[in-house]
Amino acid sequence: SHPQLLDWLAVELVDSEWNIQHIQRLIIDSATFRQDSKIKLEAATRDPENRLLAFFPRVRLAAETIRDQALSLAGLLDLTIGGPSVHPPQPAGIDLATYAGDRWKTSEGSGRHRRGMYTFWRRTSPYPTFSLFDAPSRELTCSRRDRSNTPLQALALLNDPAFVEAAEALGEIIKESEGSTERERLQWGFKHCTTRSATKKEIDILYDLLKSDGWPSIGTVLLNLDEMVVRG
């Protein structure tokens, strides 16, 4: 739909000596990519199918990105580049029928918190949480990922060991953040995760939760917000 744009990007890639990160940064920093997802009447009338990119479509983040984002906000993400695949926590016994005698040995230390792209992958038993969030099985070439919205995804965000650890660490960060009152620290935590200030109603809800369940629950709720898993 935009052949001239593709040609320009191709030339830019060559001129940058095939620097992929430069191209990614160029796209992410562009006005088009940073548009609001709220559809204005004029844009909807002129470009109803968004072929001309009049607005940014709301899209759920990729499986690996959702996990990496949670770990990053919690201060746990290991950004080490390169090296062998790692084995983050997953449900016990999931390797009994599909690993031909091998066993899933959970990585220790910061290895369990490496970026999703380094997660060990066996096609007969893909990493469960990534599969729930529509990561391809890698058995066939995938030109575009599906994006579903199911109750199992919410359960994974609540119970997956990686997200439980992230929620606990995030709650501790918010607890120790600047702020003379708990409400101020909750406001800091909300903005830390969503990049916007919380409304009074939202803070009231979080404050009531804090008094009944503690800081880890605050981390759990924030990581499960729609704003956390959907770009829009």
mmCIF file of N, CA and C in Angstrom, residues 50-175:
data_model
loop_
_atom_site.group_PDB
_atom_site.id
_atom_site.type_symbol
_atom_site.label_atom_id
_atom_site.label_comp_id
_atom_site.label_asym_id
_atom_site.label_seq_id
_atom_site.Cartn_x
_atom_site.Cartn_y
_atom_site.Cartn_z
ATOM 1 N N ASN A 50 -8.125 2.671 7.556
ATOM 2 C CA ASN A 50 -6.814 3.077 8.060
ATOM 3 C C ASN A 50 -5.672 2.696 7.110
ATOM 4 N N ARG A 51 -5.970 2.668 5.840
ATOM 5 C CA ARG A 51 -4.943 2.335 4.843
ATOM 6 C C ARG A 51 -3.869 3.414 4.792
ATOM 7 N N LEU A 52 -4.268 4.667 5.023
ATOM 8 C CA LEU A 52 -3.328 5.782 4.982
ATOM 9 C C LEU A 52 -2.744 6.101 6.363
ATOM 10 N N LEU A 53 -3.031 5.227 7.331
ATOM 11 C CA LEU A 53 -2.492 5.365 8.688
ATOM 12 C C LEU A 53 -2.902 6.679 9.328
ATOM 13 N N ALA A 54 -4.196 6.974 9.263
ATOM 14 C CA ALA A 54 -4.718 8.202 9.856
ATOM 15 C C ALA A 54 -4.748 8.121 11.375
ATOM 16 N N PHE A 55 -4.717 6.920 11.916
ATOM 17 C CA PHE A 55 -4.690 6.736 13.365
ATOM 18 C C PHE A 55 -3.968 5.421 13.641
ATOM 19 N N PHE A 56 -3.506 5.262 14.883
ATOM 20 C CA PHE A 56 -2.793 4.029 15.234
ATOM 21 C C PHE A 56 -3.788 3.006 15.777
ATOM 22 N N PRO A 57 -3.849 1.833 15.196
ATOM 23 C CA PRO A 57 -4.809 0.827 15.678
ATOM 24 C C PRO A 57 -4.422 0.295 17.043
ATOM 25 N N ARG A 58 -5.422 0.023 17.883
ATOM 26 C CA ARG A 58 -5.142 -0.583 19.188
ATOM 27 C C ARG A 58 -4.716 -2.024 18.957
ATOM 28 N N VAL A 59 -3.560 -2.396 19.448
ATOM 29 C CA VAL A 59 -3.064 -3.754 19.265
ATOM 30 C C VAL A 59 -2.515 -4.289 20.584
ATOM 31 N N ARG A 60 -2.791 -5.564 20.832
ATOM 32 C CA ARG A 60 -2.228 -6.193 22.021
ATOM 33 C C ARG A 60 -0.754 -6.461 21.770
ATOM 34 N N LEU A 61 0.061 -6.273 22.774
ATOM 35 C CA LEU A 61 1.494 -6.487 22.631
ATOM 36 C C LEU A 61 1.801 -7.951 22.344
ATOM 37 N N ALA A 62 2.939 -8.199 21.736
ATOM 38 C CA ALA A 62 3.368 -9.562 21.466
ATOM 39 C C ALA A 62 3.672 -10.288 22.772
ATOM 40 N N ALA A 63 3.604 -11.608 22.726
ATOM 41 C CA ALA A 63 3.780 -12.420 23.929
ATOM 42 C C ALA A 63 5.083 -12.111 24.657
ATOM 43 N N GLU A 64 6.190 -12.094 23.912
ATOM 44 C CA GLU A 64 7.482 -11.849 24.536
ATOM 45 C C GLU A 64 7.559 -10.443 25.132
ATOM 46 N N THR A 65 6.942 -9.488 24.447
ATOM 47 C CA THR A 65 6.984 -8.097 24.904
ATOM 48 C C THR A 65 6.224 -7.920 26.214
ATOM 49 N N ILE A 66 5.087 -8.606 26.349
ATOM 50 C CA ILE A 66 4.294 -8.504 27.581
ATOM 51 C C ILE A 66 5.125 -8.964 28.779
ATOM 52 N N ARG A 67 5.810 -10.086 28.631
ATOM 53 C CA ARG A 67 6.640 -10.602 29.723
ATOM 54 C C ARG A 67 7.835 -9.686 29.983
ATOM 55 N N ASP A 68 8.509 -9.256 28.907
ATOM 56 C CA ASP A 68 9.678 -8.379 29.070
ATOM 57 C C ASP A 68 9.294 -7.066 29.743
ATOM 58 N N GLN A 69 8.134 -6.538 29.374
ATOM 59 C CA GLN A 69 7.681 -5.274 29.951
ATOM 60 C C GLN A 69 7.439 -5.417 31.449
ATOM 61 N N ALA A 70 6.794 -6.499 31.844
ATOM 62 C CA ALA A 70 6.523 -6.731 33.267
ATOM 63 C C ALA A 70 7.823 -6.837 34.063
ATOM 64 N N LEU A 71 8.775 -7.590 33.530
ATOM 65 C CA LEU A 71 10.059 -7.751 34.216
ATOM 66 C C LEU A 71 10.830 -6.435 34.272
ATOM 67 N N SER A 72 10.737 -5.646 33.203
ATOM 68 C CA SER A 72 11.440 -4.361 33.167
ATOM 69 C C SER A 72 10.870 -3.398 34.202
ATOM 70 N N LEU A 73 9.546 -3.293 34.285
ATOM 71 C CA LEU A 73 8.922 -2.406 35.255
ATOM 72 C C LEU A 73 9.252 -2.817 36.691
ATOM 73 N N ALA A 74 9.470 -4.116 36.865
ATOM 74 C CA ALA A 74 9.775 -4.632 38.208
ATOM 75 C C ALA A 74 11.267 -4.565 38.522
ATOM 76 N N GLY A 75 12.059 -4.086 37.559
ATOM 77 C CA GLY A 75 13.493 -3.990 37.781
ATOM 78 C C GLY A 75 14.205 -5.331 37.730
ATOM 79 N N LEU A 76 13.606 -6.329 37.088
ATOM 80 C CA LEU A 76 14.179 -7.673 37.062
ATOM 81 C C LEU A 76 14.784 -8.050 35.715
ATOM 82 N N LEU A 77 14.437 -7.371 34.657
ATOM 83 C CA LEU A 77 14.823 -7.799 33.312
ATOM 84 C C LEU A 77 16.338 -7.798 33.125
ATOM 85 N N ASP A 78 16.860 -8.921 32.672
ATOM 86 C CA ASP A 78 18.288 -9.069 32.381
ATOM 87 C C ASP A 78 18.495 -8.754 30.897
ATOM 88 N N LEU A 79 19.229 -7.701 30.593
ATOM 89 C CA LEU A 79 19.422 -7.235 29.216
ATOM 90 C C LEU A 79 20.689 -7.783 28.567
ATOM 91 N N THR A 80 21.267 -8.812 29.152
ATOM 92 C CA THR A 80 22.469 -9.412 28.567
ATOM 93 C C THR A 80 22.184 -9.835 27.129
ATOM 94 N N ILE A 81 23.122 -9.536 26.231
ATOM 95 C CA ILE A 81 22.950 -9.854 24.821
ATOM 96 C C ILE A 81 23.728 -11.126 24.484
ATOM 97 N N GLY A 82 23.068 -12.034 23.752
ATOM 98 C CA GLY A 82 23.728 -13.240 23.288
ATOM 99 C C GLY A 82 23.780 -14.341 24.325
ATOM 100 N N GLY A 83 24.365 -15.463 23.933
ATOM 101 C CA GLY A 83 24.479 -16.593 24.847
ATOM 102 C C GLY A 83 23.440 -17.665 24.561
ATOM 103 N N PRO A 84 23.492 -18.759 25.298
ATOM 104 C CA PRO A 84 22.561 -19.875 25.079
ATOM 105 C C PRO A 84 21.144 -19.549 25.529
ATOM 106 N N SER A 85 20.208 -20.387 25.110
ATOM 107 C CA SER A 85 18.817 -20.218 25.522
ATOM 108 C C SER A 85 18.689 -20.439 27.033
ATOM 109 N N VAL A 86 17.648 -19.859 27.612
ATOM 110 C CA VAL A 86 17.421 -19.986 29.055
ATOM 111 C C VAL A 86 16.066 -20.642 29.308
ATOM 112 N N HIS A 87 15.880 -21.095 30.533
ATOM 113 C CA HIS A 87 14.668 -21.833 30.909
ATOM 114 C C HIS A 87 13.968 -21.128 32.065
ATOM 115 N N PRO A 88 13.098 -20.163 31.786
ATOM 116 C CA PRO A 88 12.350 -19.508 32.867
ATOM 117 C C PRO A 88 11.334 -20.461 33.472
ATOM 118 N N PRO A 89 10.775 -20.129 34.634
ATOM 119 C CA PRO A 89 9.821 -21.031 35.284
ATOM 120 C C PRO A 89 8.611 -21.315 34.403
ATOM 121 N N GLN A 90 8.137 -22.533 34.461
ATOM 122 C CA GLN A 90 6.884 -22.913 33.820
ATOM 123 C C GLN A 90 6.236 -24.014 34.649
ATOM 124 N N PRO A 91 4.972 -24.361 34.390
ATOM 125 C CA PRO A 91 4.260 -25.334 35.230
ATOM 126 C C PRO A 91 5.008 -26.654 35.365
ATOM 127 N N ALA A 92 5.024 -27.184 36.560
ATOM 128 C CA ALA A 92 5.711 -28.447 36.829
ATOM 129 C C ALA A 92 5.058 -29.592 36.058
ATOM 130 N N GLY A 93 5.888 -30.494 35.558
ATOM 131 C CA GLY A 93 5.373 -31.678 34.875
ATOM 132 C C GLY A 93 5.024 -31.485 33.421
ATOM 133 N N ILE A 94 5.177 -30.264 32.910
ATOM 134 C CA ILE A 94 4.770 -30.005 31.543
ATOM 135 C C ILE A 94 5.704 -30.675 30.532
ATOM 136 N N ASP A 95 6.880 -31.104 31.008
ATOM 137 C CA ASP A 95 7.872 -31.708 30.120
ATOM 138 C C ASP A 95 7.836 -33.239 30.126
ATOM 139 N N LEU A 96 6.952 -33.849 30.886
ATOM 140 C CA LEU A 96 6.977 -35.295 31.066
ATOM 141 C C LEU A 96 6.638 -36.073 29.795
ATOM 142 N N ALA A 97 5.692 -35.571 29.005
ATOM 143 C CA ALA A 97 5.224 -36.333 27.852
ATOM 144 C C ALA A 97 5.846 -35.906 26.528
ATOM 145 N N THR A 98 6.516 -34.770 26.510
ATOM 146 C CA THR A 98 6.915 -34.214 25.213
ATOM 147 C C THR A 98 8.404 -33.952 25.066
ATOM 148 N N TYR A 99 9.206 -34.288 26.081
ATOM 149 C CA TYR A 99 10.623 -33.938 26.019
ATOM 150 C C TYR A 99 11.545 -35.128 25.812
ATOM 151 N N ALA A 100 10.971 -36.306 25.485
ATOM 152 C CA ALA A 100 11.763 -37.495 25.135
ATOM 153 C C ALA A 100 12.862 -37.788 26.166
ATOM 154 N N GLY A 101 12.506 -37.716 27.431
ATOM 155 C CA GLY A 101 13.468 -38.013 28.481
ATOM 156 C C GLY A 101 14.184 -36.806 29.034
ATOM 157 N N ASP A 102 14.212 -35.721 28.270
ATOM 158 C CA ASP A 102 14.817 -34.490 28.782
ATOM 159 C C ASP A 102 13.902 -33.871 29.825
ATOM 160 N N ARG A 103 14.461 -33.017 30.648
ATOM 161 C CA ARG A 103 13.656 -32.328 31.646
ATOM 162 C C ARG A 103 13.938 -30.834 31.590
ATOM 163 N N TRP A 104 12.898 -30.073 31.862
ATOM 164 C CA TRP A 104 13.013 -28.612 31.884
ATOM 165 C C TRP A 104 13.670 -28.197 33.193
ATOM 166 N N LYS A 105 14.881 -27.703 33.131
ATOM 167 C CA LYS A 105 15.615 -27.292 34.321
ATOM 168 C C LYS A 105 15.595 -25.760 34.401
ATOM 169 N N THR A 106 14.800 -25.246 35.319
ATOM 170 C CA THR A 106 14.627 -23.800 35.440
ATOM 171 C C THR A 106 15.956 -23.100 35.696
ATOM 172 N N SER A 107 16.221 -22.072 34.927
ATOM 173 C CA SER A 107 17.461 -21.313 35.070
ATOM 174 C C SER A 107 17.491 -20.614 36.418
ATOM 175 N N GLU A 108 18.662 -20.505 36.958
ATOM 176 C CA GLU A 108 18.828 -19.847 38.243
ATOM 177 C C GLU A 108 19.337 -18.416 38.058
ATOM 178 N N GLY A 109 19.230 -17.624 39.106
ATOM 179 C CA GLY A 109 19.732 -16.263 39.070
ATOM 180 C C GLY A 109 19.028 -15.394 38.047
ATOM 181 N N SER A 110 19.779 -14.457 37.476
ATOM 182 C CA SER A 110 19.173 -13.509 36.529
ATOM 183 C C SER A 110 18.803 -14.178 35.217
ATOM 184 N N GLY A 111 19.317 -15.408 34.970
ATOM 185 C CA GLY A 111 18.997 -16.091 33.724
ATOM 186 C C GLY A 111 17.507 -16.309 33.531
ATOM 187 N N ARG A 112 16.796 -16.512 34.622
ATOM 188 C CA ARG A 112 15.350 -16.746 34.523
ATOM 189 C C ARG A 112 14.598 -15.479 34.120
ATOM 190 N N HIS A 113 15.296 -14.347 34.153
ATOM 191 C CA HIS A 113 14.650 -13.076 33.813
ATOM 192 C C HIS A 113 15.216 -12.457 32.534
ATOM 193 N N ARG A 114 15.805 -13.277 31.684
ATOM 194 C CA ARG A 114 16.312 -12.757 30.420
ATOM 195 C C ARG A 114 15.148 -12.483 29.476
ATOM 196 N N ARG A 115 15.409 -11.704 28.439
ATOM 197 C CA ARG A 115 14.357 -11.339 27.499
ATOM 198 C C ARG A 115 13.744 -12.573 26.846
ATOM 199 N N GLY A 116 12.464 -12.428 26.475
ATOM 200 C CA GLY A 116 11.710 -13.553 25.940
ATOM 201 C C GLY A 116 12.329 -14.200 24.714
ATOM 202 N N MET A 117 13.080 -13.429 23.932
ATOM 203 C CA MET A 117 13.678 -13.970 22.719
ATOM 204 C C MET A 117 14.699 -15.063 23.018
ATOM 205 N N TYR A 118 15.180 -15.139 24.272
ATOM 206 C CA TYR A 118 16.176 -16.143 24.638
ATOM 207 C C TYR A 118 15.553 -17.375 25.297
ATOM 208 N N THR A 119 14.237 -17.414 25.403
ATOM 209 C CA THR A 119 13.574 -18.549 26.039
ATOM 210 C C THR A 119 13.723 -19.807 25.194
ATOM 211 N N PHE A 120 14.131 -20.896 25.828
ATOM 212 C CA PHE A 120 14.270 -22.175 25.125
ATOM 213 C C PHE A 120 12.920 -22.583 24.544
ATOM 214 N N TRP A 121 12.953 -23.099 23.333
ATOM 215 C CA TRP A 121 11.697 -23.406 22.646
ATOM 216 C C TRP A 121 11.781 -24.791 22.010
ATOM 217 N N ARG A 122 10.850 -25.654 22.351
ATOM 218 C CA ARG A 122 10.735 -26.953 21.691
ATOM 219 C C ARG A 122 9.363 -27.019 21.022
ATOM 220 N N ARG A 123 9.371 -27.313 19.741
ATOM 221 C CA ARG A 123 8.116 -27.224 18.976
ATOM 222 C C ARG A 123 7.046 -28.186 19.476
ATOM 223 N N THR A 124 7.459 -29.308 20.062
ATOM 224 C CA THR A 124 6.468 -30.246 20.594
ATOM 225 C C THR A 124 5.872 -29.775 21.915
ATOM 226 N N SER A 125 6.504 -28.765 22.534
ATOM 227 C CA SER A 125 6.002 -28.235 23.808
ATOM 228 C C SER A 125 6.419 -26.777 23.951
ATOM 229 N N PRO A 126 5.760 -25.873 23.225
ATOM 230 C CA PRO A 126 6.134 -24.446 23.294
ATOM 231 C C PRO A 126 5.942 -23.890 24.699
ATOM 232 N N TYR A 127 6.667 -22.820 24.996
ATOM 233 C CA TYR A 127 6.533 -22.172 26.295
ATOM 234 C C TYR A 127 5.074 -21.750 26.476
ATOM 235 N N PRO A 128 4.355 -22.251 27.488
ATOM 236 C CA PRO A 128 2.895 -22.120 27.588
ATOM 237 C C PRO A 128 2.365 -20.694 27.527
ATOM 238 N N THR A 129 2.944 -19.775 28.294
ATOM 239 C CA THR A 129 2.414 -18.413 28.328
ATOM 240 C C THR A 129 2.565 -17.727 26.983
ATOM 241 N N PHE A 130 3.672 -17.973 26.290
ATOM 242 C CA PHE A 130 3.842 -17.390 24.969
ATOM 243 C C PHE A 130 2.788 -17.924 24.003
ATOM 244 N N SER A 131 2.480 -19.209 24.108
ATOM 245 C CA SER A 131 1.445 -19.788 23.244
ATOM 246 C C SER A 131 0.083 -19.164 23.521
ATOM 247 N N LEU A 132 -0.213 -18.916 24.803
ATOM 248 C CA LEU A 132 -1.496 -18.298 25.158
ATOM 249 C C LEU A 132 -1.639 -16.915 24.528
ATOM 250 N N PHE A 133 -0.509 -16.221 24.381
ATOM 251 C CA PHE A 133 -0.542 -14.886 23.787
ATOM 252 C C PHE A 133 -0.170 -14.919 22.305
ATOM 253 N N ASP A 134 -0.456 -16.078 21.665
ATOM 254 C CA ASP A 134 -0.412 -16.204 20.200
ATOM 255 C C ASP A 134 0.978 -16.170 19.591
ATOM 256 N N ALA A 135 2.008 -16.534 20.346
ATOM 257 C CA ALA A 135 3.316 -16.688 19.726
ATOM 258 C C ALA A 135 3.258 -17.876 18.771
ATOM 259 N N PRO A 136 3.848 -17.783 17.598
ATOM 260 C CA PRO A 136 3.785 -18.902 16.637
ATOM 261 C C PRO A 136 4.529 -20.124 17.140
ATOM 262 N N SER A 137 4.124 -21.308 16.659
ATOM 263 C CA SER A 137 4.732 -22.561 17.115
ATOM 264 C C SER A 137 6.105 -22.796 16.494
ATOM 265 N N ARG A 138 6.443 -22.076 15.456
ATOM 266 C CA ARG A 138 7.717 -22.195 14.736
ATOM 267 C C ARG A 138 7.800 -23.463 13.899
ATOM 268 N N GLU A 139 6.673 -24.143 13.724
ATOM 269 C CA GLU A 139 6.649 -25.299 12.823
ATOM 270 C C GLU A 139 6.544 -24.846 11.370
ATOM 271 N N LEU A 140 5.912 -23.684 11.169
ATOM 272 C CA LEU A 140 5.727 -23.138 9.833
ATOM 273 C C LEU A 140 6.121 -21.666 9.840
ATOM 274 N N THR A 141 6.424 -21.146 8.665
ATOM 275 C CA THR A 141 6.716 -19.726 8.541
ATOM 276 C C THR A 141 5.488 -18.910 8.926
ATOM 277 N N CYS A 142 5.695 -17.865 9.707
ATOM 278 C CA CYS A 142 4.582 -17.023 10.182
ATOM 279 C C CYS A 142 4.811 -15.598 9.702
ATOM 280 N N SER A 143 3.979 -15.135 8.777
ATOM 281 C CA SER A 143 4.135 -13.778 8.253
ATOM 282 C C SER A 143 3.434 -12.743 9.118
ATOM 283 N N ARG A 144 2.423 -13.161 9.868
ATOM 284 C CA ARG A 144 1.703 -12.248 10.751
ATOM 285 C C ARG A 144 1.088 -13.030 11.898
ATOM 286 N N ARG A 145 1.279 -12.556 13.111
ATOM 287 C CA ARG A 145 0.716 -13.234 14.274
ATOM 288 C C ARG A 145 -0.763 -12.911 14.455
ATOM 289 N N ASP A 146 -1.500 -13.895 14.942
ATOM 290 C CA ASP A 146 -2.882 -13.640 15.359
ATOM 291 C C ASP A 146 -2.854 -12.897 16.683
ATOM 292 N N ARG A 147 -3.953 -12.197 16.988
ATOM 293 C CA ARG A 147 -4.078 -11.521 18.279
ATOM 294 C C ARG A 147 -5.451 -11.844 18.853
ATOM 295 N N SER A 148 -5.451 -12.702 19.858
ATOM 296 C CA SER A 148 -6.706 -13.101 20.488
ATOM 297 C C SER A 148 -6.837 -12.424 21.847
ATOM 298 N N ASN A 149 -8.008 -12.580 22.446
ATOM 299 C CA ASN A 149 -8.273 -12.020 23.768
ATOM 300 C C ASN A 149 -9.105 -13.045 24.528
ATOM 301 N N THR A 150 -8.469 -13.798 25.421
ATOM 302 C CA THR A 150 -9.146 -14.894 26.092
ATOM 303 C C THR A 150 -8.968 -14.820 27.607
ATOM 304 N N PRO A 151 -9.874 -15.468 28.364
ATOM 305 C CA PRO A 151 -9.731 -15.501 29.827
ATOM 306 C C PRO A 151 -8.431 -16.160 30.277
ATOM 307 N N LEU A 152 -7.918 -17.123 29.501
ATOM 308 C CA LEU A 152 -6.682 -17.795 29.883
ATOM 309 C C LEU A 152 -5.506 -16.829 29.946
ATOM 310 N N GLN A 153 -5.540 -15.803 29.117
ATOM 311 C CA GLN A 153 -4.469 -14.813 29.141
ATOM 312 C C GLN A 153 -4.453 -14.064 30.469
ATOM 313 N N ALA A 154 -5.633 -13.692 30.935
ATOM 314 C CA ALA A 154 -5.720 -13.008 32.232
ATOM 315 C C ALA A 154 -5.247 -13.925 33.360
ATOM 316 N N LEU A 155 -5.590 -15.217 33.273
ATOM 317 C CA LEU A 155 -5.152 -16.166 34.305
ATOM 318 C C LEU A 155 -3.631 -16.321 34.286
ATOM 319 N N ALA A 156 -3.035 -16.287 33.093
ATOM 320 C CA ALA A 156 -1.578 -16.379 32.992
ATOM 321 C C ALA A 156 -0.915 -15.167 33.641
ATOM 322 N N LEU A 157 -1.462 -13.986 33.402
ATOM 323 C CA LEU A 157 -0.899 -12.777 33.997
ATOM 324 C C LEU A 157 -1.014 -12.780 35.515
ATOM 325 N N LEU A 158 -1.995 -13.502 36.024
ATOM 326 C CA LEU A 158 -2.190 -13.582 37.467
ATOM 327 C C LEU A 158 -1.344 -14.669 38.126
ATOM 328 N N ASN A 159 -1.078 -15.767 37.379
ATOM 329 C CA ASN A 159 -0.515 -16.947 38.029
ATOM 330 C C ASN A 159 0.819 -17.437 37.481
ATOM 331 N N ASP A 160 1.211 -16.998 36.299
ATOM 332 C CA ASP A 160 2.496 -17.430 35.763
ATOM 333 C C ASP A 160 3.604 -17.012 36.728
ATOM 334 N N PRO A 161 4.541 -17.926 37.074
ATOM 335 C CA PRO A 161 5.589 -17.592 38.041
ATOM 336 C C PRO A 161 6.369 -16.330 37.701
ATOM 337 N N ALA A 162 6.628 -16.104 36.408
ATOM 338 C CA ALA A 162 7.374 -14.911 36.011
ATOM 339 C C ALA A 162 6.602 -13.646 36.363
ATOM 340 N N PHE A 163 5.286 -13.666 36.166
ATOM 341 C CA PHE A 163 4.478 -12.482 36.462
ATOM 342 C C PHE A 163 4.241 -12.331 37.957
ATOM 343 N N VAL A 164 4.180 -13.450 38.678
ATOM 344 C CA VAL A 164 4.056 -13.369 40.142
ATOM 345 C C VAL A 164 5.309 -12.732 40.726
ATOM 346 N N GLU A 165 6.486 -13.169 40.256
ATOM 347 C CA GLU A 165 7.734 -12.577 40.727
ATOM 348 C C GLU A 165 7.808 -11.099 40.380
ATOM 349 N N ALA A 166 7.378 -10.767 39.149
ATOM 350 C CA ALA A 166 7.403 -9.370 38.714
ATOM 351 C C ALA A 166 6.463 -8.518 39.562
ATOM 352 N N ALA A 167 5.279 -9.052 39.867
ATOM 353 C CA ALA A 167 4.305 -8.300 40.659
ATOM 354 C C ALA A 167 4.844 -8.028 42.069
ATOM 355 N N GLU A 168 5.479 -9.029 42.656
ATOM 356 C CA GLU A 168 6.037 -8.850 44.003
ATOM 357 C C GLU A 168 7.154 -7.807 43.999
ATOM 358 N N ALA A 169 8.035 -7.887 42.990
ATOM 359 C CA ALA A 169 9.139 -6.932 42.904
ATOM 360 C C ALA A 169 8.629 -5.529 42.609
ATOM 361 N N LEU A 170 7.617 -5.423 41.733
ATOM 362 C CA LEU A 170 7.037 -4.122 41.412
ATOM 363 C C LEU A 170 6.384 -3.508 42.643
ATOM 364 N N GLY A 171 5.655 -4.330 43.404
ATOM 365 C CA GLY A 171 5.025 -3.831 44.626
ATOM 366 C C GLY A 171 6.051 -3.272 45.592
ATOM 367 N N GLU A 172 7.211 -3.937 45.690
ATOM 368 C CA GLU A 172 8.267 -3.475 46.596
ATOM 369 C C GLU A 172 8.854 -2.152 46.098
ATOM 370 N N ILE A 173 9.013 -2.016 44.763
ATOM 371 C CA ILE A 173 9.527 -0.769 44.198
ATOM 372 C C ILE A 173 8.589 0.389 44.509
ATOM 373 N N ILE A 174 7.300 0.147 44.346
ATOM 374 C CA ILE A 174 6.317 1.201 44.617
ATOM 375 C C ILE A 174 6.300 1.552 46.103
ATOM 376 N N LYS A 175 6.397 0.528 46.938
ATOM 377 C CA LYS A 175 6.416 0.750 48.389
ATOM 378 C C LYS A 175 7.576 1.642 48.800
#
